[in-house]
PDB file of C-alpha atoms in Angstrom:
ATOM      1  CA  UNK T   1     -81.578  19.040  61.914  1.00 55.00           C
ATOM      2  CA  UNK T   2     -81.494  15.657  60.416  1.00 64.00           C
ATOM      3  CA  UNK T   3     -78.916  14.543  57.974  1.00 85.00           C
ATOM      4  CA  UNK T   4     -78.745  11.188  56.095  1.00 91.00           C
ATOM      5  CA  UNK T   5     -75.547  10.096  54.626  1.00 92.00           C
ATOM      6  CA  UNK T   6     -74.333   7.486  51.782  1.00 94.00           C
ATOM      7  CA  UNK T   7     -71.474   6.481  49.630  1.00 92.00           C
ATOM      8  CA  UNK T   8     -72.138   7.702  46.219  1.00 91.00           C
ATOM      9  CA  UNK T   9     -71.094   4.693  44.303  1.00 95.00           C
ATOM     10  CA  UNK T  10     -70.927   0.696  44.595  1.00 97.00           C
ATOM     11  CA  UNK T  11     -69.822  -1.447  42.016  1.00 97.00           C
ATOM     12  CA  UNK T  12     -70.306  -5.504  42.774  1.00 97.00           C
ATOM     13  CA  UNK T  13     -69.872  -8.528  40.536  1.00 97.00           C
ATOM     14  CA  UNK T  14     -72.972 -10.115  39.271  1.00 97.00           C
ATOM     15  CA  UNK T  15     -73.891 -12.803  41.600  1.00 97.00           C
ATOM     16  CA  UNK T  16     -72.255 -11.500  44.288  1.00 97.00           C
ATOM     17  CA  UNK T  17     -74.100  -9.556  47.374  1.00 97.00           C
ATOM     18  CA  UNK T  18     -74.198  -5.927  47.648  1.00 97.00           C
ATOM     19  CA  UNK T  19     -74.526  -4.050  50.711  1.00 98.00           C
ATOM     20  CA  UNK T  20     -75.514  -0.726  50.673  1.00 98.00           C
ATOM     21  CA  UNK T  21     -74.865   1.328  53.805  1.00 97.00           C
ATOM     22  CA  UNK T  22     -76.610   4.435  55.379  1.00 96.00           C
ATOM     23  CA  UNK T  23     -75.595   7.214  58.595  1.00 95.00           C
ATOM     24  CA  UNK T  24     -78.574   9.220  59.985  1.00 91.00           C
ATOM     25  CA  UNK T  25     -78.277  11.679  62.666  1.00 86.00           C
ATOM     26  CA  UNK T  26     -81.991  12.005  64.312  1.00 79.00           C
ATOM     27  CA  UNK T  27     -82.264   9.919  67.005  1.00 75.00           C
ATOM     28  CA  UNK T  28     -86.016   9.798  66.983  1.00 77.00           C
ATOM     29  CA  UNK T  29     -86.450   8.521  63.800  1.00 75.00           C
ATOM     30  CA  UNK T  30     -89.727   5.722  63.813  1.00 79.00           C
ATOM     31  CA  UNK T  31     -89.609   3.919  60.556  1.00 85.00           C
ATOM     32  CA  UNK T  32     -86.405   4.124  57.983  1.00 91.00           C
ATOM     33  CA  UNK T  33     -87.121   3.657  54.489  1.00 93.00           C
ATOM     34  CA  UNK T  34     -84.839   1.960  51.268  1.00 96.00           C
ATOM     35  CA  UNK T  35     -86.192   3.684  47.909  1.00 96.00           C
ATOM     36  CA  UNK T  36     -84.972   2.238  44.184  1.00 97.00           C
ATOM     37  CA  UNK T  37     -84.435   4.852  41.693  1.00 96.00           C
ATOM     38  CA  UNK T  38     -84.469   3.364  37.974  1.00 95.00           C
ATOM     39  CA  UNK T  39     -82.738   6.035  35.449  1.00 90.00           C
ATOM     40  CA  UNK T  40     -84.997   8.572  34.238  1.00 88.00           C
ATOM     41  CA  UNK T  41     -87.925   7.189  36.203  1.00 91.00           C
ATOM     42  CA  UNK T  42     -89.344   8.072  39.911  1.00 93.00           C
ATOM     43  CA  UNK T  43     -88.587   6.224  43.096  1.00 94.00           C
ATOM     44  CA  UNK T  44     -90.177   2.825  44.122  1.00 94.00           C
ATOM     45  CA  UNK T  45     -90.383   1.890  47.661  1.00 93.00           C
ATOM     46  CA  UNK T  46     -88.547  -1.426  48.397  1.00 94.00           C
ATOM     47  CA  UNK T  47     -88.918  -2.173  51.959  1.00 93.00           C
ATOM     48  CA  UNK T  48     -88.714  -0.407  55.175  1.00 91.00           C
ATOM     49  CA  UNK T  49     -88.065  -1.219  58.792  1.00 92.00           C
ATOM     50  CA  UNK T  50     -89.559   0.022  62.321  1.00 89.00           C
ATOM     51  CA  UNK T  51     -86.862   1.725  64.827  1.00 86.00           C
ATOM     52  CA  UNK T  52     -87.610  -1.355  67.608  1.00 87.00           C
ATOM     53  CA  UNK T  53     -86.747  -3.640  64.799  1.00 90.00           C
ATOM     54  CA  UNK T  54     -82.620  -5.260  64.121  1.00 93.00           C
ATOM     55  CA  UNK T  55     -83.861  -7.047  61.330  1.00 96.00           C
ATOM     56  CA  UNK T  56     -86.115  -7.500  58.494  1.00 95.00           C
ATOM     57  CA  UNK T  57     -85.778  -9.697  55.489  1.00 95.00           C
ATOM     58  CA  UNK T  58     -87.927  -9.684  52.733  1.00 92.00           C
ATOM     59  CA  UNK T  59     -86.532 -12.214  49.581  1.00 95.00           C
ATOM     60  CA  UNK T  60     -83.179 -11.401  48.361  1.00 97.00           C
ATOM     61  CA  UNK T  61     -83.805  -8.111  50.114  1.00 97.00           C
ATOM     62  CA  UNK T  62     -81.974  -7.838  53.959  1.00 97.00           C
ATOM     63  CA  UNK T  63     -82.215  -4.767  55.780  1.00 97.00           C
ATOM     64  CA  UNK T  64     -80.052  -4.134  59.407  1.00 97.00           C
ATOM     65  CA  UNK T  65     -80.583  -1.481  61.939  1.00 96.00           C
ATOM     66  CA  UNK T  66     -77.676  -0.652  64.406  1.00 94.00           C
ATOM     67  CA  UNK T  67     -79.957   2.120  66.344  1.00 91.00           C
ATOM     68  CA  UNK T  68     -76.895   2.848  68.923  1.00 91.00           C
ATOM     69  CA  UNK T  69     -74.845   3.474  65.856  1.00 93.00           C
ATOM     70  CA  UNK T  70     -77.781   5.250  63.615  1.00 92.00           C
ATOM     71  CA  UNK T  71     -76.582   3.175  60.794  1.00 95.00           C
ATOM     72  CA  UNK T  72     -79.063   0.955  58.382  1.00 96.00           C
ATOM     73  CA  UNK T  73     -78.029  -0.799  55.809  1.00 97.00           C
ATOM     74  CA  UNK T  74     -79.279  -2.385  52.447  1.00 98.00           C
ATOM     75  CA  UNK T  75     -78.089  -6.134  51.676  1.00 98.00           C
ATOM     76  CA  UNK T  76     -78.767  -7.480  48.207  1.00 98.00           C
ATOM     77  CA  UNK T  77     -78.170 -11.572  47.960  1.00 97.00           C
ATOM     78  CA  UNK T  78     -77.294 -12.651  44.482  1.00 97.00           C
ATOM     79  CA  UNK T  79     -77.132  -9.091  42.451  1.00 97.00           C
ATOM     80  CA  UNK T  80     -78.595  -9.318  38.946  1.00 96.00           C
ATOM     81  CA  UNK T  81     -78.214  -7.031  36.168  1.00 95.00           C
ATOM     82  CA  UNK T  82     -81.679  -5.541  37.028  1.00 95.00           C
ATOM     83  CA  UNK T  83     -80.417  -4.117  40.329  1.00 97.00           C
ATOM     84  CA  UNK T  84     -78.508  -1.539  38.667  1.00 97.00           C
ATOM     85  CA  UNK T  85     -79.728   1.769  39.926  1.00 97.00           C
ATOM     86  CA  UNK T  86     -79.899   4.404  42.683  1.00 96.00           C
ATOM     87  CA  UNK T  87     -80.784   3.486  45.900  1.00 97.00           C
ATOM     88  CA  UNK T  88     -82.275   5.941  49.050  1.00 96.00           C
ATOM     89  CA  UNK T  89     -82.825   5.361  52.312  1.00 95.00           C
ATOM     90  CA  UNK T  90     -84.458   7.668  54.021  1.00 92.00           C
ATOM     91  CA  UNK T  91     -86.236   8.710  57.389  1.00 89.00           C
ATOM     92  CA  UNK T  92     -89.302   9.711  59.085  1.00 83.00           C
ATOM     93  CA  UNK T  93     -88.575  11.774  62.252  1.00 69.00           C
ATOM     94  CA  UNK T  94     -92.005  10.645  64.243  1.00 57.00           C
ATOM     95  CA  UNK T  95     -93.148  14.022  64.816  1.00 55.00           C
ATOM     96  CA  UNK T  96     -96.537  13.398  62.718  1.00 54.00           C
ATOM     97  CA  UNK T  97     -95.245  16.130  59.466  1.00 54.00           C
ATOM     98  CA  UNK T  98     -94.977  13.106  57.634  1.00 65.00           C
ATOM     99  CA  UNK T  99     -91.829  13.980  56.137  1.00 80.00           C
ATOM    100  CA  UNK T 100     -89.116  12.235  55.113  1.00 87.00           C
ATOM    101  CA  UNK T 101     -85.208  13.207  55.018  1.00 89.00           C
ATOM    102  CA  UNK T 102     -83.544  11.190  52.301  1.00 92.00           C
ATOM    103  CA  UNK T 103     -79.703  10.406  51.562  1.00 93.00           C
ATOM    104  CA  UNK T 104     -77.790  11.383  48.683  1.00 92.00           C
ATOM    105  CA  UNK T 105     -78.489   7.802  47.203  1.00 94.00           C
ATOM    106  CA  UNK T 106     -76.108   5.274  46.084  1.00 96.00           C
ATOM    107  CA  UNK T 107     -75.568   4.264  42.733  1.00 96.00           C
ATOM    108  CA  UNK T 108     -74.924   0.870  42.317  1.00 97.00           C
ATOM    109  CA  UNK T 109     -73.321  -0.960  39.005  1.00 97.00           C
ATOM    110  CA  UNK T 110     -73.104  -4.183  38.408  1.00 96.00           C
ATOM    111  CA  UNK T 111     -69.903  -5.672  37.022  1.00 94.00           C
ATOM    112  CA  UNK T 112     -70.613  -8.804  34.133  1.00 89.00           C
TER     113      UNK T 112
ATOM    114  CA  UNK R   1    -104.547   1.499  37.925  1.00 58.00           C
ATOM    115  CA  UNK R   2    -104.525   3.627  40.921  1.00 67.00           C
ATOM    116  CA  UNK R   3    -100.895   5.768  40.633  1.00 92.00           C
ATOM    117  CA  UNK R   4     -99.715   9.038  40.324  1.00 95.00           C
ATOM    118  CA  UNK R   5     -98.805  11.009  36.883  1.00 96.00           C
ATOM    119  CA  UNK R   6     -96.688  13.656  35.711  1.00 96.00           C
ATOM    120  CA  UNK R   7     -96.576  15.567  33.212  1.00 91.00           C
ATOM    121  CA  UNK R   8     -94.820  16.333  30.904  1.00 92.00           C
ATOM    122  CA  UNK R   9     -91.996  14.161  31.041  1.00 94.00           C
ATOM    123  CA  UNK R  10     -89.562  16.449  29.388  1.00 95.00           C
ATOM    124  CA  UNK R  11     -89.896  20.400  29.348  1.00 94.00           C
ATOM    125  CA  UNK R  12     -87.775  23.069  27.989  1.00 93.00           C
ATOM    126  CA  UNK R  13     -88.168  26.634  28.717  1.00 91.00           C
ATOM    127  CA  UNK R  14     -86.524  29.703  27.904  1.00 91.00           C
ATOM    128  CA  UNK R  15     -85.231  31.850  30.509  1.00 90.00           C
ATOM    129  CA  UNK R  16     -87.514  34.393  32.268  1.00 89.00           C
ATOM    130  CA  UNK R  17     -90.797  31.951  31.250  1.00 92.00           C
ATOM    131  CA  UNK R  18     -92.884  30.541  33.990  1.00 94.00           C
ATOM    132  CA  UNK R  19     -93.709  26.967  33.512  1.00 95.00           C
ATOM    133  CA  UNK R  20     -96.389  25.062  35.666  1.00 96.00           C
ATOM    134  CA  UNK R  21     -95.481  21.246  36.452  1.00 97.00           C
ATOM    135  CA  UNK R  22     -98.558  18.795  36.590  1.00 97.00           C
ATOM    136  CA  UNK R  23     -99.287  16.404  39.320  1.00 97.00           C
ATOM    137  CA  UNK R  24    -102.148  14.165  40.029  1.00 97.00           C
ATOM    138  CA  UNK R  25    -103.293  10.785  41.641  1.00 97.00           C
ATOM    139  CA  UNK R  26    -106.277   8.773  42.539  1.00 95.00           C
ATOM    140  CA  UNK R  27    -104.565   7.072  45.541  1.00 92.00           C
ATOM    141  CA  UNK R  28    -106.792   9.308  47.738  1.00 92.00           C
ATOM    142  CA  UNK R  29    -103.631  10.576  49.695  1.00 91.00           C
ATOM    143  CA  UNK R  30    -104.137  13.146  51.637  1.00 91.00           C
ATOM    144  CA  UNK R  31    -100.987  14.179  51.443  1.00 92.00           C
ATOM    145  CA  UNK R  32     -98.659  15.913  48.310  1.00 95.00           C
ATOM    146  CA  UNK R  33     -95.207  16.764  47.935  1.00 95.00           C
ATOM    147  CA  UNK R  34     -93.035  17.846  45.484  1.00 97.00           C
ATOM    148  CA  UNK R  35     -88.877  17.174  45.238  1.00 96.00           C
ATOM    149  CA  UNK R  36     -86.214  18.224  43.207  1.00 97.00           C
ATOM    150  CA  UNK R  37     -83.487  16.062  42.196  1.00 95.00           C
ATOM    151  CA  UNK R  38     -80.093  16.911  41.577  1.00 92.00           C
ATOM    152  CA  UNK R  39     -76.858  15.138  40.727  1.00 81.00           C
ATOM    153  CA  UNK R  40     -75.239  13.565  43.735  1.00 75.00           C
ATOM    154  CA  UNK R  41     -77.453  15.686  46.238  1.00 79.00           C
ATOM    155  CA  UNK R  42     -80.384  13.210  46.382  1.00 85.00           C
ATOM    156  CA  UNK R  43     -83.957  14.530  46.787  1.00 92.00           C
ATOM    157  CA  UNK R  44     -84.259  18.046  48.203  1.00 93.00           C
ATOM    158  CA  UNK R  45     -88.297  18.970  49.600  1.00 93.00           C
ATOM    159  CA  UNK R  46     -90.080  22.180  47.639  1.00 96.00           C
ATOM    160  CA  UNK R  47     -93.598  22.045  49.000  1.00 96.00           C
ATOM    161  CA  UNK R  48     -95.773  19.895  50.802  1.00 94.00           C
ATOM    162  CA  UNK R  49     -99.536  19.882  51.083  1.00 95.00           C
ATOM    163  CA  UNK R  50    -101.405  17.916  53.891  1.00 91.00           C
ATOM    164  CA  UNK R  51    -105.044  18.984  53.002  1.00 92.00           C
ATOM    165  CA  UNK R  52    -106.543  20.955  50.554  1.00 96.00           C
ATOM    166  CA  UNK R  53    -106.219  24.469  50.689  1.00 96.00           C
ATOM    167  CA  UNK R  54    -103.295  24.651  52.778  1.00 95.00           C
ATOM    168  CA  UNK R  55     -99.771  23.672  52.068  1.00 96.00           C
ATOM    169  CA  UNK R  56     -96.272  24.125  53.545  1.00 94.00           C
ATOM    170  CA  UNK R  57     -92.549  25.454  52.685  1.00 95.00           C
ATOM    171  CA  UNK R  58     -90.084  22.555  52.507  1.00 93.00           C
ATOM    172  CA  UNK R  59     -86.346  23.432  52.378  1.00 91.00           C
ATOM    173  CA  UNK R  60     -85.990  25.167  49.061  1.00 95.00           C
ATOM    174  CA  UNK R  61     -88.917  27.295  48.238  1.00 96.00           C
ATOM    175  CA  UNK R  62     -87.472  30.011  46.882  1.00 96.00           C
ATOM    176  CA  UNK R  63     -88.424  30.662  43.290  1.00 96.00           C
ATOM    177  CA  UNK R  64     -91.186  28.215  43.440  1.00 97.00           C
ATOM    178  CA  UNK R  65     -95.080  28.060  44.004  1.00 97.00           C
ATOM    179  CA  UNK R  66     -98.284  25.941  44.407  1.00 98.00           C
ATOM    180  CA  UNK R  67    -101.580  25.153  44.780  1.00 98.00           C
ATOM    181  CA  UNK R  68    -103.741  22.650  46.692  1.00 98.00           C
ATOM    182  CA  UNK R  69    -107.534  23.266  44.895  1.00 97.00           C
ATOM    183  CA  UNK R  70    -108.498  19.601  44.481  1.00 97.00           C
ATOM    184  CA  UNK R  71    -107.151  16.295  46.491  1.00 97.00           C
ATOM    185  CA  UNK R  72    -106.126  14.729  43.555  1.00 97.00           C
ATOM    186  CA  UNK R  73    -104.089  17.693  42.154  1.00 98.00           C
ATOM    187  CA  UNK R  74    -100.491  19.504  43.111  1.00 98.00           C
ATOM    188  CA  UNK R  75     -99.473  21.292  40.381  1.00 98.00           C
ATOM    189  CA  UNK R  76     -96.304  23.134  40.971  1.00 98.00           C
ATOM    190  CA  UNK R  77     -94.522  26.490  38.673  1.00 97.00           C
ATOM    191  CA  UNK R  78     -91.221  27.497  38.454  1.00 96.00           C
ATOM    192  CA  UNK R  79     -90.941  30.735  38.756  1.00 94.00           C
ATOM    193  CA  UNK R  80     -88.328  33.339  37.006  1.00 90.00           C
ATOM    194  CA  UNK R  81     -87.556  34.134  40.135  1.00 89.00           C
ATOM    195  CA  UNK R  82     -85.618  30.417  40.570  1.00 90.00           C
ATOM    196  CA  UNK R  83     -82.178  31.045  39.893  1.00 89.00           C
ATOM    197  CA  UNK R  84     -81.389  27.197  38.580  1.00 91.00           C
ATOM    198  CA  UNK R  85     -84.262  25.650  37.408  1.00 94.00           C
ATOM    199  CA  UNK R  86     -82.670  22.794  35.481  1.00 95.00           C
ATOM    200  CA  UNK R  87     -83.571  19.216  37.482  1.00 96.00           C
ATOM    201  CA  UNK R  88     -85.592  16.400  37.800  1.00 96.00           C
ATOM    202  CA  UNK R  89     -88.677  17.354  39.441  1.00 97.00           C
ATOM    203  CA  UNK R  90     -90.376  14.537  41.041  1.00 97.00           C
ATOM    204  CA  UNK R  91     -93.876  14.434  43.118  1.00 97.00           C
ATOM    205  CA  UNK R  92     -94.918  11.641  45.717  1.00 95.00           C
ATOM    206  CA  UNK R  93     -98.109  11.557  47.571  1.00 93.00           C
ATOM    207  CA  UNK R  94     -98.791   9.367  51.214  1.00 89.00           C
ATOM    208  CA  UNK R  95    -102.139   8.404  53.080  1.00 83.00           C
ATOM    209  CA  UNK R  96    -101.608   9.730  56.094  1.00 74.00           C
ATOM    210  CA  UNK R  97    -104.705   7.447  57.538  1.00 67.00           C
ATOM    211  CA  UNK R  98    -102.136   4.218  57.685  1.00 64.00           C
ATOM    212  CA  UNK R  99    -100.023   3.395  60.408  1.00 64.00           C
ATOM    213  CA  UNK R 100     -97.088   4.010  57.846  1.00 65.00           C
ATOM    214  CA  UNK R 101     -98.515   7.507  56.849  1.00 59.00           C
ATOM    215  CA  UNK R 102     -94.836   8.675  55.982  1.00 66.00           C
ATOM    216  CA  UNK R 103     -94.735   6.161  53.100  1.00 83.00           C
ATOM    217  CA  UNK R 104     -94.772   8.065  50.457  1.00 89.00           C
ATOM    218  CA  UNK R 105     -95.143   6.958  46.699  1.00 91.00           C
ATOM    219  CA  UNK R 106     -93.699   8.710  43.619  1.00 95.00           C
ATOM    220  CA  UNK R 107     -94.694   9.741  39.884  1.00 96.00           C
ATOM    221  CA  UNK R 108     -92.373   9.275  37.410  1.00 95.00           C
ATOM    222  CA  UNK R 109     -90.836  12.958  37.494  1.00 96.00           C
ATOM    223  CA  UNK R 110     -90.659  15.278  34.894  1.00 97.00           C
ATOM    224  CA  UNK R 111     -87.356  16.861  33.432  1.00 95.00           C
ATOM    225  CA  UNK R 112     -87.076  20.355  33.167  1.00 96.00           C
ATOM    226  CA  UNK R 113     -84.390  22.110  31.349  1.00 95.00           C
ATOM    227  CA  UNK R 114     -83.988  25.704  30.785  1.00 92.00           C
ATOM    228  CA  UNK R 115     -81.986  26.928  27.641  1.00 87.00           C
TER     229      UNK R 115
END
């Protein structure tokens, strides 16, 4: 079955980057997915990238796919204060159920 | 404001009770689903619902049910029968008409805590 996997915890210096990173197992995954988690609140899509895509860069935001390797990762240019929380990739498997397998998410703190 | 809601956004029940967790949106998503959240196991599926009327097992049913009556409504209880109830429940809902029809959006979750 699928499995997505992530470090549980990231601490980075304000104004620094962060990169969060993220393992998946399913081979036929179509889009992959990075989900902010606020405390106490729901989840709020952030940005996503197609399988046939390396790249995509939206603002401070930079997501990379390594499809050979099944590994995505989260970059975060100049980390504020405000990006404190827990972050989720996760994956749709292309089979039309329209489900998604998320991580365990990352929390990440940011260090004054 | 199109969105989704939950409610309540805390809930405390005694032990044995049923409780019934509220869901709704006017995104016109075909689509309903409803997580669990736990500590350092990220978001675990319950049930999903793809039309109304019909609706699917997702990993961890057990102890849980629903109900798809209206498109805008997936209300979810929490059965007696769930041995740990205590979590952060959270609901998300996707249009499954887009080209990215596994985008899903979430409510804000609602806290349940059994005492």
């Amino acid at each position: 079955g699928e499995d997505v996997e992530q470090s549980l915890f990231l601490s980075v210096r304000e104004g620094d980057s962060s990169v969060i990173n993220c393992t998946y197992t399913d081979s036929s995954s179509t889009y992959l997915y990075w989900y902010k988690q606020e405390p106490g609140a729901g989840l709020q899509l952030l940005t996503y990238i197609f399988s046939n895509m390396d790249m995509k860069q939206d603002q401070r935001l930079t997501v990379l796919l390594n499809k050979k390797d099944k590994h995505l990762s989260l970059r975060i240019a100049d980390t504020q204060t405000g990006d404190s929380a827990i972050y989720f990739c996760a994956e749709a498997n292309g089979f039309g159920n329209e489900k998604l397998t998320f991580g365990t998410g990352t929390r990440l703190t940011i260090i004054p | 404001d199109g969105g989704i809601t939950q409610s309540p956004k805390y809930l405390f029940r005694k032990e044995g009770q049923n409780v019934t967790l509220s869901c709704e949106q006017n995104l016109n998503h075909d689509a309903m689903y409803w997580y669990r959240q736990d500590p350092g196991q990220g978001l675990r599926l319950i049930y999903y619902s793809q039309i109304v009327n019909d609706f699917q097992k997702g990993d961890i049913a057990e102890g849980y049910s629903v109900s798809r009556e209206k498109k805008e409504s997936f209300p979810l209880t929490v059965t007696s029968a769930q041995k740990n109830p205590t979590a952060f429940y959270l609901c998300a809902s996707s249009n499954l008409k887009r080209e990215l029809k596994d985008t899903q959006y979430f409510g804000p979750g609602t806290r349940l805590t059994v005492l």
